[in-house]
Amino acid sequence: MTIEEIMGFVGGLDGVLTLRPGPGDGSPELSWGDTFFYYAPDGEVPRTTQPFATIVTKDYPEDTSSRLDRPGAFRLNISAGKDAFVELTGRRPRDASADGADPSETDVLVAHPVYGALGWLAVVEPGPRTEPAVRDLLVTAHSLARSRYERRAGEDPARPR
């Protein structure tokens, strides 16, 4: 899967806001070239929630184990939720560090090297082995984000539905 294919798939889900920071938009330079997917049917960047998936194209400080400094390398990160995380890794998110998988291996789903304990999964350069699971996980993450949005909208009568 290419970055564009992932963006097309996720962008086809309802209520998705896709952000691709770049020069001149006020975003930190470190985030330029990366992609952030939010459930935001109003088109506004949520202030109280994280994206449900991201694509990173470079190593970040404190997050270098995926070796994204290789030409063309990128990592898809998905907020999979506890159930999907357990189903795919065989362990609870809080035990993510016991995974033992190489986070730099391509086309292999692993616990996110930094946010695995929060139920995030990651795959460097998703391909034929992971594409079906990645698509399912993205739909699940989107659904979870939509549920959180709707729950919060129900709690805040001022928030548009």
Rosetta silent file (secondary structure, phi, psi, omega in degrees, C-alpha in Angstrom):
SEQUENCE: MTIEEIMGFVGGLDGVLTLRPGPGDGSPELSWGDTFFYYAPDGEVPRTTQPFATIVTKDYPEDTSSRLDRPGAFRLNISAGKDAFVELTGRRPRDASADGADPSETDVLVAHPVYGALGWLAVVEPGPRTEPAVRDLLVTAHSLARSRYERRAGEDPARPR
SCORE:     score description
SCORE:     0.000 S_00000001
   1 L     0.000  136.230  175.733    0.000    0.000    0.000 S_00000001
   2 L   -92.485  166.988  175.551    1.241    3.436   -0.820 S_00000001
   3 H   -58.823  -42.009 -179.170    0.634    6.544    1.250 S_00000001
   4 H   -64.660  -38.908  177.638   -1.780    7.726   -1.435 S_00000001
   5 H   -64.160  -42.022  177.939   -3.713    4.427   -1.344 S_00000001
   6 H   -63.682  -45.458  179.423   -4.035    4.659    2.434 S_00000001
   7 H   -60.889  -40.409  178.676   -5.135    8.279    2.190 S_00000001
   8 H   -65.030  -42.466  179.823   -7.726    7.362   -0.434 S_00000001
   9 H   -65.238  -51.676 -178.152   -9.111    4.510    1.629 S_00000001
  10 H   -66.701  -40.524  178.856   -9.327    6.455    4.880 S_00000001
  11 H   -62.565  -21.221  177.596  -10.544    9.585    3.109 S_00000001
  12 L   -80.321   -8.686  177.207  -13.429    7.531    1.723 S_00000001
  13 L   -81.428  149.236 -175.934  -14.779    6.873    5.227 S_00000001
  14 L   -66.100  143.210  172.041  -17.485    9.257    6.439 S_00000001
  15 L    70.108   16.539 -177.645  -16.562   12.320    8.454 S_00000001
  16 E   -85.871  132.316  171.673  -12.795   12.003    8.032 S_00000001
  17 E  -109.198  120.725 -179.588  -10.610   15.083    8.197 S_00000001
  18 E  -105.700  126.478  177.145   -7.157   14.468    6.722 S_00000001
  19 E  -114.743  132.271  174.277   -4.318   16.803    7.670 S_00000001
  20 L  -127.797   90.185 -178.244   -0.977   16.920    5.867 S_00000001
  21 L   -58.471  147.772  178.333    1.117   19.601    7.541 S_00000001
  22 L  -159.906  176.829 -178.623    3.506   21.560    5.382 S_00000001
  23 L   -55.135  137.098  174.450    5.399   24.824    5.082 S_00000001
  24 L    86.753   -2.584 -178.687    3.350   27.937    5.726 S_00000001
  25 L  -100.554    5.334  178.269    0.423   26.328    7.547 S_00000001
  26 L    86.209   -1.829 -179.616    1.656   27.067   11.065 S_00000001
  27 L   -82.259  156.862  177.086    2.454   23.460   11.896 S_00000001
  28 L   -63.477  139.349 -177.888    5.762   22.397   13.452 S_00000001
  29 H   -55.075  -34.561 -179.510    8.369   21.623   10.814 S_00000001
  30 H   -58.223  -30.232 -177.165    8.906   18.157   12.273 S_00000001
  31 H   -85.697   -8.793 -177.493    5.355   17.182   11.245 S_00000001
  32 L   -58.955  132.980  178.603    5.690   18.304    7.617 S_00000001
  33 L    92.444  -13.051  177.834    5.047   15.443    5.226 S_00000001
  34 L   -89.405  169.433 -176.718    3.179   13.316    7.761 S_00000001
  35 E  -132.488  138.818 -177.605   -0.572   12.647    7.656 S_00000001
  36 E  -128.320  129.189 -178.626   -3.131   12.729   10.465 S_00000001
  37 E  -111.807  122.966  178.631   -6.659   11.278   10.229 S_00000001
  38 E  -118.823  150.905  164.938   -9.412   12.567   12.514 S_00000001
  39 E   -88.106  111.863 -175.463  -13.083   11.820   12.761 S_00000001
  40 L  -152.993   76.073 -176.168  -14.385   15.364   12.367 S_00000001
  41 L   -62.416  -17.415  177.431  -17.623   15.580   10.383 S_00000001
  42 L   -85.553   -3.501  178.467  -17.744   19.326   11.026 S_00000001
  43 L    78.014    5.631  179.513  -14.383   19.740    9.240 S_00000001
  44 L  -101.415  139.326  177.332  -12.745   21.273   12.310 S_00000001
  45 L   -65.096  122.531  179.519   -9.620   19.801   13.888 S_00000001
  46 L   -63.271  138.098 -179.918  -10.741   18.350   17.229 S_00000001
  47 L   -92.788  -15.612 -173.543   -9.095   20.070   20.173 S_00000001
  48 L  -117.220   15.988 -179.935   -9.736   17.337   22.724 S_00000001
  49 L  -146.270  159.056  178.529   -8.836   14.159   20.868 S_00000001
  50 L   -91.985  163.942  173.832   -5.991   12.562   18.987 S_00000001
  51 L   -64.050  158.217  177.360   -6.125   11.315   15.401 S_00000001
  52 L   -90.695  -12.718  174.538   -7.334    7.737   14.963 S_00000001
  53 E  -158.460  153.927  177.790   -4.517    6.977   12.529 S_00000001
  54 E  -142.756  157.466  170.003   -1.342    8.639   11.307 S_00000001
  55 E  -122.423  122.494  177.547    1.289    8.159    8.648 S_00000001
  56 E  -113.148  142.538 -172.565    4.796    9.207    9.614 S_00000001
  57 L  -115.069    6.033 -178.198    7.569    9.570    7.090 S_00000001
  58 L  -155.493  162.276  173.180   10.548   10.118    9.329 S_00000001
  59 L   -69.837  145.145  174.559   11.984    9.227   12.703 S_00000001
  60 E  -110.370  155.376  173.727   10.900   11.440   15.584 S_00000001
  61 L   -54.748  139.246 -179.589   12.994   12.112   18.688 S_00000001
  62 L    70.640    6.500  179.199   12.405    9.228   21.114 S_00000001
  63 E  -146.717   75.900 -176.562   10.887    7.179   18.242 S_00000001
  64 L  -118.391   -2.318 -172.304   13.638    5.873   15.974 S_00000001
  65 L   -69.674  -16.547  178.293   13.238    2.095   16.210 S_00000001
  66 L   -83.764   -6.477  177.250   11.225    1.832   12.981 S_00000001
  67 L    54.061   53.455 -179.598   14.227    3.209   11.059 S_00000001
  68 L   -79.861    8.060  176.138   12.180    5.593    8.941 S_00000001
  69 L   -80.796   -1.872  177.615   15.403    7.258    7.835 S_00000001
  70 L   -76.406  146.086  179.731   15.541    4.711    4.963 S_00000001
  71 L   -56.466  128.174  176.411   14.605    6.049    1.515 S_00000001
  72 L    76.507   -1.698 -177.714   10.840    5.831    0.941 S_00000001
  73 L   -74.083  143.320  172.822   10.103    4.323    4.363 S_00000001
  74 L  -150.863  161.878  179.935    6.933    5.305    6.199 S_00000001
  75 E  -129.825  130.980  173.060    4.902    3.896    9.059 S_00000001
  76 E   -93.472  128.374  179.884    1.149    3.658    9.396 S_00000001
  77 E  -116.256  134.338 -175.232   -0.029    3.981   13.006 S_00000001
  78 E  -133.180  127.759  174.408   -3.543    2.920   13.987 S_00000001
  79 E   -77.628   86.428 -169.084   -5.422    3.436   17.240 S_00000001
  80 L   -76.030  -25.518 -174.022   -6.729   -0.110   17.142 S_00000001
  81 H    85.659  159.916 -173.380   -8.368   -0.279   20.544 S_00000001
  82 H   -60.764  -46.779 -175.096   -7.885   -2.952   23.159 S_00000001
  83 H   -61.486  -49.364  179.868   -9.926   -5.729   21.519 S_00000001
  84 H   -65.818  -37.613  178.873   -8.220   -5.540   18.123 S_00000001
  85 H   -59.605  -49.112 -179.989   -4.834   -5.110   19.789 S_00000001
  86 H   -62.852  -44.312 -178.641   -5.312   -8.297   21.842 S_00000001
  87 H   -59.256  -40.828 -175.274   -6.675  -10.197   18.844 S_00000001
  88 H   -88.431  -25.260 -177.708   -3.684   -9.315   16.656 S_00000001
  89 H  -108.142  -19.886 -177.168   -0.844   -9.424   19.172 S_00000001
  90 L    79.446   10.102  178.579   -2.077  -11.970   21.699 S_00000001
  91 L  -143.052  162.228  177.791   -1.350   -9.603   24.582 S_00000001
  92 L   -75.672  153.652  179.588   -2.923   -6.658   26.321 S_00000001
  93 H   -54.702  -38.655 -177.683   -1.794   -3.177   25.331 S_00000001
  94 H   -65.859  -15.003  176.721   -0.130   -2.614   28.702 S_00000001
  95 H  -101.336   18.477 -174.741    2.102   -5.610   27.904 S_00000001
  96 H   -58.531  -35.167 -176.566    3.042   -4.206   24.490 S_00000001
  97 H   -67.263  -15.271  177.996    6.719   -3.862   25.327 S_00000001
  98 H   -83.537    3.497 -175.003    6.917   -7.660   25.695 S_00000001
  99 L   -56.975  -48.312  178.905    6.079   -7.961   21.997 S_00000001
 100 L    78.213   -4.282 -179.911    9.682   -8.601   20.931 S_00000001
 101 L   -73.884  153.318  177.165    8.859   -7.809   17.290 S_00000001
 102 L   -83.467  110.098 -177.057   11.227   -5.718   15.204 S_00000001
 103 L   -69.501   -4.810  178.526    9.381   -2.417   14.628 S_00000001
 104 L   -97.354   -8.334  179.785   11.501   -1.723   11.541 S_00000001
 105 L   -67.480  136.948 -177.813   10.438   -4.859    9.667 S_00000001
 106 E   -84.549  150.622  175.319    8.262   -4.009    6.688 S_00000001
 107 L    58.525   37.360  177.166    4.740   -5.332    6.099 S_00000001
 108 L  -135.551  125.792  175.902    4.376   -6.689    9.663 S_00000001
 109 L   -76.023  130.562  178.699    1.843   -5.421   12.211 S_00000001
 110 E  -138.075  164.213  170.105    3.449   -4.734   15.581 S_00000001
 111 E   -62.030  136.610  178.942    2.626   -2.890   18.767 S_00000001
 112 L   -55.556  133.839 -175.039    3.462    0.773   18.183 S_00000001
 113 L   -63.052  -20.666  178.362    7.011    1.267   19.516 S_00000001
 114 L  -114.380  -41.653 -173.046    5.959    4.239   21.676 S_00000001
 115 L  -107.780   17.824  177.525    2.151    4.088   21.987 S_00000001
 116 H   -58.257  -37.967 -179.387    1.560    0.335   22.020 S_00000001
 117 H   -64.585  -13.951  178.069    0.559    0.492   25.688 S_00000001
 118 H  -100.720    9.949  177.260   -2.327    2.745   24.586 S_00000001
 119 L    89.193   17.204  178.340   -3.641    0.195   22.065 S_00000001
 120 E   -91.764  139.141  173.017   -1.864    1.523   18.975 S_00000001
 121 E  -112.570  159.425 -177.887   -0.560   -0.809   16.274 S_00000001
 122 E  -143.737  153.160  173.932    1.957    0.093   13.583 S_00000001
 123 E  -147.535  126.169  175.131    3.218   -1.268   10.288 S_00000001
 124 E   -82.988  126.853  177.870    6.169   -0.011    8.271 S_00000001
 125 L    47.605   69.243  179.142    5.341    0.005    4.567 S_00000001
 126 L   -57.549  141.175 -177.775    2.132   -2.053    4.667 S_00000001
 127 L  -142.443 -152.923 -173.140    1.940   -4.516    1.802 S_00000001
 128 L   -60.460  -33.702 -179.709    0.243   -7.732    0.726 S_00000001
 129 L   -69.517  -34.660 -173.165    0.668   -9.524    4.077 S_00000001
 130 L  -107.260  -11.575 -173.624   -0.919   -6.756    6.130 S_00000001
 131 H   -54.212  -47.868 -179.971   -3.255   -4.962    3.720 S_00000001
 132 H   -60.225  -44.266  179.485   -6.456   -6.858    4.666 S_00000001
 133 H   -65.995  -39.819  179.608   -5.798   -6.403    8.404 S_00000001
 134 H   -60.859  -45.883  179.381   -4.799   -2.758    7.896 S_00000001
 135 H   -60.694  -45.795  178.237   -8.055   -1.996    6.089 S_00000001
 136 H   -61.481  -44.254 -179.693  -10.080   -3.706    8.843 S_00000001
 137 H   -63.935  -38.963  178.547   -8.125   -1.894   11.559 S_00000001
 138 H   -64.909  -39.214  176.998   -8.617    1.479    9.898 S_00000001
 139 H   -65.362  -42.694  178.517  -12.373    0.876    9.726 S_00000001
 140 H   -63.230  -46.721 -179.911  -12.367   -0.170   13.396 S_00000001
 141 H   -61.651  -40.572  177.490  -10.296    2.849   14.462 S_00000001
 142 H   -62.129  -45.192  179.924  -12.622    5.142   12.496 S_00000001
 143 H   -62.384  -42.662  177.540  -15.663    3.561   14.153 S_00000001
 144 H   -63.355  -41.722  178.971  -14.156    3.981   17.617 S_00000001
 145 H   -65.450  -40.407  177.953  -13.320    7.621   16.865 S_00000001
 146 H   -63.347  -42.535  178.248  -16.852    8.232   15.581 S_00000001
 147 H   -61.185  -42.898  177.753  -18.320    6.683   18.744 S_00000001
 148 H   -62.428  -43.358  179.887  -16.141    8.920   20.936 S_00000001
 149 H   -60.465  -47.756 -178.455  -17.172   11.971   18.906 S_00000001
 150 H   -65.460  -37.927  177.526  -20.880   11.116   19.168 S_00000001
 151 H   -63.946  -44.923  178.924  -20.610   10.424   22.887 S_00000001
 152 H   -66.416  -37.237  178.813  -18.895   13.772   23.459 S_00000001
 153 H   -64.007  -35.426  177.448  -21.421   15.552   21.235 S_00000001
 154 H   -68.807  -26.626  179.884  -24.192   14.097   23.386 S_00000001
 155 H   -83.500  -21.587 -175.592  -22.491   15.460   26.501 S_00000001
 156 L  -117.744   99.327 -177.211  -22.071   18.968   25.044 S_00000001
 157 L   -64.340  -17.287  179.522  -25.333   20.533   23.884 S_00000001
 158 L   -81.723  -17.319 -177.293  -23.409   23.419   22.265 S_00000001
 159 L   -79.236  130.368  179.955  -21.503   21.090   19.952 S_00000001
 160 L   -66.058  148.912  176.949  -23.091   20.669   16.508 S_00000001
 161 L  -104.852    0.000    0.000  -24.188   17.193   15.510 S_00000001
